[in-house]
Coordinates of N, CA and C in Angstrom, one line a residue:
M476 N 9.7 -28.3 39.1 CA 8.5 -28.0 38.5 C 8.8 -28.6 37.1
N477 N 7.6 -29.2 36.5 CA 7.8 -29.8 35.1 C 7.1 -28.9 34.1
D478 N 8.0 -28.3 33.3 CA 7.5 -27.2 32.4 C 7.6 -27.9 30.9
N479 N 6.3 -28.4 30.7 CA 6.1 -29.1 29.3 C 5.4 -28.2 28.3
R480 N 5.5 -26.8 28.6 CA 4.8 -26.0 27.7 C 5.5 -26.0 26.4
K481 N 4.6 -25.9 25.3 CA 5.2 -25.9 23.8 C 4.3 -25.1 23.0
I482 N 4.8 -24.6 22.0 CA 4.2 -23.8 21.0 C 4.4 -24.5 19.6
R483 N 3.6 -24.9 18.8 CA 3.7 -25.4 17.5 C 3.0 -24.5 16.5
V484 N 3.7 -24.2 15.3 CA 3.4 -23.4 14.4 C 3.0 -24.0 13.1
F485 N 1.9 -23.9 12.6 CA 1.4 -24.6 11.3 C 1.3 -23.6 10.2
L486 N 1.5 -24.0 8.9 CA 1.3 -23.0 7.8 C 0.0 -23.7 7.0
D487 N -1.0 -22.8 6.8 CA -2.2 -23.3 6.3 C -2.8 -24.5 6.8
E488 N -3.1 -25.4 5.9 CA -3.8 -26.6 6.6 C -2.8 -27.8 6.7
D489 N -1.6 -27.5 6.7 CA -0.5 -28.7 6.9 C -0.5 -29.3 8.3
P490 N -0.9 -30.5 8.4 CA -1.0 -31.2 9.8 C 0.2 -31.4 10.3
V491 N 1.4 -31.1 9.7 CA 2.7 -31.1 10.5 C 3.1 -29.8 10.7
P492 N 3.6 -29.4 11.9 CA 4.1 -27.9 12.1 C 5.4 -27.9 11.5
F493 N 5.7 -26.5 11.1 CA 6.9 -26.4 10.5 C 7.9 -26.0 11.5
A494 N 7.4 -25.5 12.8 CA 8.2 -25.3 14.0 C 7.7 -25.5 15.3
E495 N 8.6 -25.8 16.1 CA 7.9 -26.3 17.8 C 9.0 -25.6 18.6
F496 N 8.4 -24.7 19.5 CA 9.2 -24.0 20.5 C 8.9 -24.2 21.8
S497 N 9.6 -23.8 22.9 CA 9.3 -23.6 24.2 C 9.1 -22.1 24.4
P498 N 7.9 -21.6 25.1 CA 7.6 -20.3 25.1 C 8.6 -19.6 26.2
P499 N 8.8 -18.3 26.1 CA 8.4 -17.4 25.0 C 9.4 -17.6 24.0
V500 N 9.0 -17.2 22.7 CA 9.8 -17.5 21.5 C 9.7 -16.2 20.6
K501 N 10.7 -16.1 19.9 CA 10.9 -15.1 18.9 C 11.5 -15.6 17.7
F502 N 10.9 -15.6 16.6 CA 11.5 -16.3 15.4 C 11.1 -15.5 14.0
V503 N 11.9 -15.8 13.0 CA 11.7 -14.9 11.7 C 11.0 -15.9 10.8
L504 N 10.0 -15.4 10.1 CA 9.2 -16.2 9.2 C 9.7 -15.7 7.9
D505 N 10.3 -16.7 7.2 CA 11.0 -16.5 5.9 C 9.9 -16.8 4.7
T506 N 9.3 -15.7 4.3 CA 8.1 -15.7 3.3 C 8.7 -15.7 1.9
T507 N 10.2 -15.8 1.7 CA 10.5 -16.1 0.3 C 10.3 -17.5 0.0
K508 N 10.1 -18.4 1.0 CA 9.9 -19.8 0.6 C 8.4 -20.3 0.5
I509 N 7.6 -19.3 0.7 CA 6.1 -19.4 0.7 C 5.6 -18.8 -0.7
P510 N 4.8 -19.6 -1.4 CA 4.3 -18.9 -2.5 C 3.4 -17.6 -2.4
D511 N 3.5 -16.7 -3.2 CA 2.6 -15.6 -3.1 C 1.1 -15.9 -2.9
G512 N 0.4 -15.1 -2.3 CA -1.1 -15.4 -2.1 C -1.5 -15.5 -0.5
K513 N -2.6 -15.8 -0.3 CA -3.2 -15.7 0.9 C -2.9 -17.1 1.6
H514 N -2.5 -16.7 2.9 CA -2.1 -17.9 3.8 C -2.6 -17.7 5.2
Q515 N -2.5 -18.6 6.1 CA -2.7 -18.5 7.4 C -1.9 -19.2 8.4
L516 N -1.4 -18.7 9.5 CA -0.5 -19.1 10.4 C -1.2 -19.6 11.6
R517 N -1.3 -21.0 11.9 CA -2.0 -21.6 13.0 C -0.9 -21.8 14.0
I518 N -1.4 -21.2 15.3 CA -0.3 -21.4 16.5 C -1.1 -22.2 17.5
V519 N -0.6 -23.2 17.8 CA -1.2 -24.1 18.9 C -0.1 -24.0 20.1
A520 N -0.8 -23.7 21.2 CA 0.1 -23.6 22.5 C -0.5 -24.5 23.5
Q521 N 0.6 -25.3 24.0 CA 0.0 -26.2 25.1 C 0.5 -25.7 26.5
S522 N -0.4 -25.7 27.4 CA 0.0 -25.3 28.8 C 0.6 -26.5 29.5
T523 N 1.2 -26.2 30.8 CA 1.8 -27.2 31.4 C 0.8 -28.3 32.0
T524 N -0.4 -28.0 32.1 CA -1.5 -29.0 32.3 C -1.9 -29.8 31.0
G525 N -1.4 -29.4 29.9 CA -1.8 -30.1 28.7 C -2.9 -29.6 27.8
K526 N -3.5 -28.5 28.4 CA -4.6 -27.7 27.6 C -4.0 -27.1 26.5
E527 N -4.8 -27.0 25.3 CA -4.3 -26.3 24.1 C -5.2 -25.1 23.8
G528 N -4.4 -24.2 23.4 CA -5.2 -22.8 22.8 C -4.6 -22.7 21.3
V529 N -5.6 -22.3 20.6 CA -5.2 -22.1 19.1 C -5.6 -20.6 18.7
K530 N -4.6 -20.0 17.9 CA -4.8 -18.7 17.4 C -4.4 -18.8 16.0
T531 N -5.4 -18.3 15.0 CA -5.0 -18.3 13.5 C -4.8 -16.8 13.1
V532 N -3.7 -16.7 12.2 CA -3.4 -15.3 11.9 C -3.4 -15.3 10.4
P533 N -4.4 -14.8 9.7 CA -4.4 -14.8 8.3 C -3.6 -13.7 7.6
F534 N -2.7 -13.9 6.6 CA -1.8 -13.1 6.0 C -1.7 -13.3 4.5
E535 N -1.0 -12.3 3.8 CA -0.9 -12.5 2.4 C 0.6 -12.2 2.2
V536 N 1.2 -13.1 1.4 CA 2.5 -13.0 0.9 C 2.6 -12.4 -0.7
R537 N 3.3 -11.3 -0.8 CA 3.6 -10.8 -2.0 C 5.1 -10.5 -2.1
N538 N 5.9 -11.5 -2.5 CA 7.2 -11.4 -2.8 C 7.7 -11.1 -4.1
G539 N 6.7 -11.4 -5.1 CA 6.7 -11.1 -6.5 C 6.7 -9.7 -6.8
P540 N 6.7 -9.5 -8.1 CA 6.4 -8.0 -8.6 C 5.1 -7.4 -8.1
S541 N 5.0 -6.2 -7.9 CA 3.6 -5.5 -7.7 C 2.9 -5.4 -9.0
I542 N 1.8 -5.6 -9.0 CA 0.9 -5.4 -10.2 C -0.1 -4.3 -10.0
S543 N -0.2 -3.5 -11.0 CA -1.1 -2.3 -10.9 C -2.0 -2.5 -12.0
V544 N -3.3 -2.4 -12.0 CA -4.2 -2.3 -13.1 C -5.0 -1.0 -13.1
V545 N -5.0 -0.3 -14.1 CA -5.8 1.1 -14.3 C -6.8 0.8 -15.3
G546 N -7.9 1.1 -15.0 CA -9.1 1.1 -16.0 C -10.1 -0.1 -15.9
L547 N -9.7 -1.1 -14.8 CA -10.7 -2.1 -14.6 C -10.5 -2.4 -13.1
Q548 N -11.5 -2.4 -12.4 CA -11.5 -2.7 -10.9 C -12.4 -3.8 -10.6
E549 N -12.1 -4.6 -9.5 CA -12.9 -5.7 -9.2 C -14.3 -5.4 -9.0
G550 N -15.2 -6.2 -9.6 CA -16.8 -5.9 -9.6 C -17.2 -5.0 -10.6
D551 N -16.4 -4.5 -11.4 CA -16.8 -3.5 -12.4 C -17.8 -4.2 -13.5
V552 N -18.7 -3.6 -13.9 CA -19.7 -3.9 -14.9 C -19.2 -3.3 -16.1
V553 N -18.9 -3.9 -17.3 CA -18.2 -3.2 -18.3 C -19.1 -3.7 -19.5
T554 N -19.0 -2.8 -20.6 CA -19.6 -3.0 -21.9 C -18.7 -2.3 -23.0
D555 N -18.8 -3.1 -24.1 CA -18.1 -2.4 -25.3 C -16.6 -2.6 -25.1
Q556 N -15.6 -1.8 -25.5 CA -14.2 -1.8 -25.3 C -13.8 -1.1 -24.2
V557 N -12.9 -1.6 -23.3 CA -12.3 -1.1 -22.0 C -10.9 -0.8 -22.2
P558 N -10.3 0.3 -22.2 CA -8.9 0.4 -22.2 C -8.4 0.2 -20.8
V559 N -7.4 -0.8 -20.9 CA -6.8 -1.2 -19.5 C -5.3 -1.1 -19.6
T560 N -4.7 -0.5 -18.5 CA -3.4 -0.3 -18.5 C -2.7 -1.2 -17.3
I561 N -1.7 -2.1 -17.5 CA -1.2 -3.1 -16.6 C 0.1 -2.8 -16.4
N562 N 0.8 -2.6 -15.3 CA 2.1 -2.3 -15.1 C 2.7 -3.3 -13.9
S563 N 3.8 -3.6 -13.9 CA 4.4 -4.5 -13.0 C 5.7 -3.9 -12.6
Y564 N 6.1 -3.9 -11.4 CA 7.2 -3.4 -10.8 C 7.7 -4.0 -9.6
G565 N 8.9 -4.2 -9.5 CA 9.3 -4.9 -8.1 C 10.8 -4.3 -7.8
S566 N 11.4 -4.9 -6.9 CA 12.7 -4.5 -6.6 C 13.8 -5.6 -6.8
E567 N 13.9 -5.9 -8.1 CA 14.8 -7.0 -8.5 C 16.2 -6.6 -8.2
R568 N 16.6 -5.4 -8.3 CA 18.1 -5.0 -8.1 C 18.1 -4.0 -6.9
N569 N 18.8 -4.4 -5.9 CA 18.9 -3.6 -4.7 C 20.1 -2.5 -4.8
D570 N 21.0 -2.9 -5.7 CA 22.3 -2.0 -5.8 C 22.2 -0.8 -6.8
F571 N 21.0 -0.6 -7.5 CA 20.9 0.2 -8.6 C 19.7 1.2 -8.4
F572 N 19.7 2.4 -8.5 CA 18.6 3.3 -8.3 C 18.6 4.3 -9.4
L573 N 17.5 4.4 -10.2 CA 17.3 5.3 -11.3 C 16.0 5.8 -11.4
I574 N 15.7 7.0 -11.3 CA 14.3 7.7 -11.5 C 13.8 7.6 -12.9
R575 N 12.8 7.0 -13.4 CA 12.4 6.9 -14.7 C 11.2 7.5 -14.9
G576 N 10.6 8.1 -13.8 CA 9.2 8.8 -14.1 C 8.2 7.9 -13.3
S577 N 7.0 8.1 -13.6 CA 6.0 7.4 -12.9 C 5.9 6.0 -13.1
E578 N 5.8 5.3 -12.0 CA 5.5 3.8 -12.2 C 4.2 3.5 -13.1
T579 N 3.1 4.1 -12.6 CA 2.0 3.7 -13.2 C 1.4 5.0 -13.7
P580 N 1.2 5.2 -15.0 CA 0.7 6.5 -15.3 C -0.8 6.8 -15.1
K581 N -1.3 7.7 -14.5 CA -2.6 8.0 -14.3 C -3.0 9.5 -14.7
G582 N -4.3 9.6 -14.9 CA -4.6 11.0 -15.3 C -4.7 11.8 -14.1
I583 N -4.9 13.2 -14.3 CA -5.0 14.1 -13.2 C -6.4 14.0 -12.6
P584 N -6.5 14.0 -11.4 CA -7.8 13.9 -10.7 C -8.6 15.0 -11.0
A585 N -9.9 14.9 -11.0 CA -10.9 16.0 -11.2 C -10.8 17.2 -10.2
W586 N -10.5 16.7 -8.8 CA -10.4 17.8 -7.8 C -9.2 18.8 -8.0
V587 N -8.2 18.1 -8.7 CA -7.0 19.1 -9.0 C -7.5 20.1 -10.1
W588 N -8.0 19.7 -11.1 CA -8.6 20.7 -12.1 C -9.6 21.6 -11.5
A589 N -10.5 21.2 -10.5 CA -11.4 22.2 -9.9 C -10.8 23.2 -9.1
T590 N -9.8 22.8 -8.3 CA -9.0 23.6 -7.6 C -8.2 24.7 -8.4
L591 N -7.6 24.2 -9.4 CA -6.8 25.0 -10.3 C -7.8 26.1 -10.9
I592 N -8.8 25.7 -11.5 CA -9.9 26.5 -12.2 C -10.5 27.7 -11.1
S593 N -10.6 27.2 -9.9 CA -11.1 28.0 -8.9 C -10.0 29.1 -8.5
F594 N -8.9 28.7 -8.4 CA -7.8 29.7 -8.0 C -7.7 30.7 -9.1
V595 N -7.7 30.3 -10.4 CA -7.4 31.3 -11.5 C -8.5 32.1 -11.7
G596 N -9.8 31.6 -11.4 CA -11.0 32.5 -11.6 C -11.1 33.5 -10.4
F597 N -10.6 33.1 -9.3 CA -10.7 34.1 -8.2 C -9.7 35.2 -8.4
A598 N -8.4 34.9 -9.0 CA -7.3 35.6 -9.3 C -7.8 36.6 -10.4
L599 N -8.6 36.2 -11.4 CA -9.1 37.1 -12.4 C -10.3 38.1 -11.8
F600 N -11.1 37.4 -10.8 CA -12.1 38.3 -10.3 C -11.3 39.4 -9.4
Y601 N -10.5 39.0 -8.7 CA -9.7 40.0 -7.8 C -9.1 41.1 -8.7
F602 N -8.5 40.7 -9.9 CA -7.7 41.7 -10.7 C -8.7 42.7 -11.4
I603 N -9.8 42.0 -11.8 CA -10.8 42.9 -12.4 C -11.4 43.8 -11.6
M604 N -11.9 43.4 -10.3 CA -12.6 44.2 -9.4 C -11.8 45.2 -8.8
Y605 N -10.4 45.1 -8.4 CA -9.7 45.9 -7.7 C -8.6 46.6 -8.5
W606 N -8.5 46.3 -9.7 CA -7.4 46.9 -10.5 C -7.8 48.5 -10.9
N607 N -7.1 49.4 -10.4 CA -7.2 50.8 -10.6 C -5.9 51.4 -10.9
P608 N -5.8 52.2 -12.1 CA -4.5 52.6 -12.3 C -4.1 53.7 -11.3
D609 N -5.0 54.3 -10.6 CA -4.6 55.3 -9.6 C -3.7 54.8 -8.4
H610 N -3.9 53.5 -8.2 CA -3.1 52.8 -7.1 C -1.7 52.6 -7.6
Y611 N -1.4 52.7 -8.7 CA -0.1 52.2 -9.3 C 0.6 53.4 -9.8
Q612 N 0.9 54.6 -9.0 CA 1.4 55.7 -9.5 C 2.9 55.6 -9.5
S613 N 3.6 56.2 -10.3 CA 5.2 55.9 -10.1 C 5.6 57.2 -9.1
F614 N 6.7 56.9 -8.5 CA 7.3 57.8 -7.4 C 8.2 58.6 -8.1
F615 N 8.5 58.4 -9.4 CA 9.5 59.2 -10.1 C 8.9 60.2 -11.1

């Protein structure tokens, strides 16, 4: 039997495949050699009869440091002055671990404050309604 099946793997719009295999195949995609950003892997498989099938897999490479922006989001309409906090962090050193606090400082969410106030309010209500010195008599 003539097995001329093959799989060609292309990156983005490159007309030359960066790899060619016989199926089945398992390989490691080294993203450290691909610039950060959006890319697509185009896989072209050829059957024994010469027919081709194509599958495109979009993906995003982010090997550089992660960037966090607080105070401005995509699509925001802003006026006047806008305070913006930008933080960048990554894993440049794999052999050293030190906890320094929060990577990106953020305010306490409103739901946490509402829960805390509700809990304290209920505790005060319970204390005021059910506190009676007669219940707390000494045994001595």
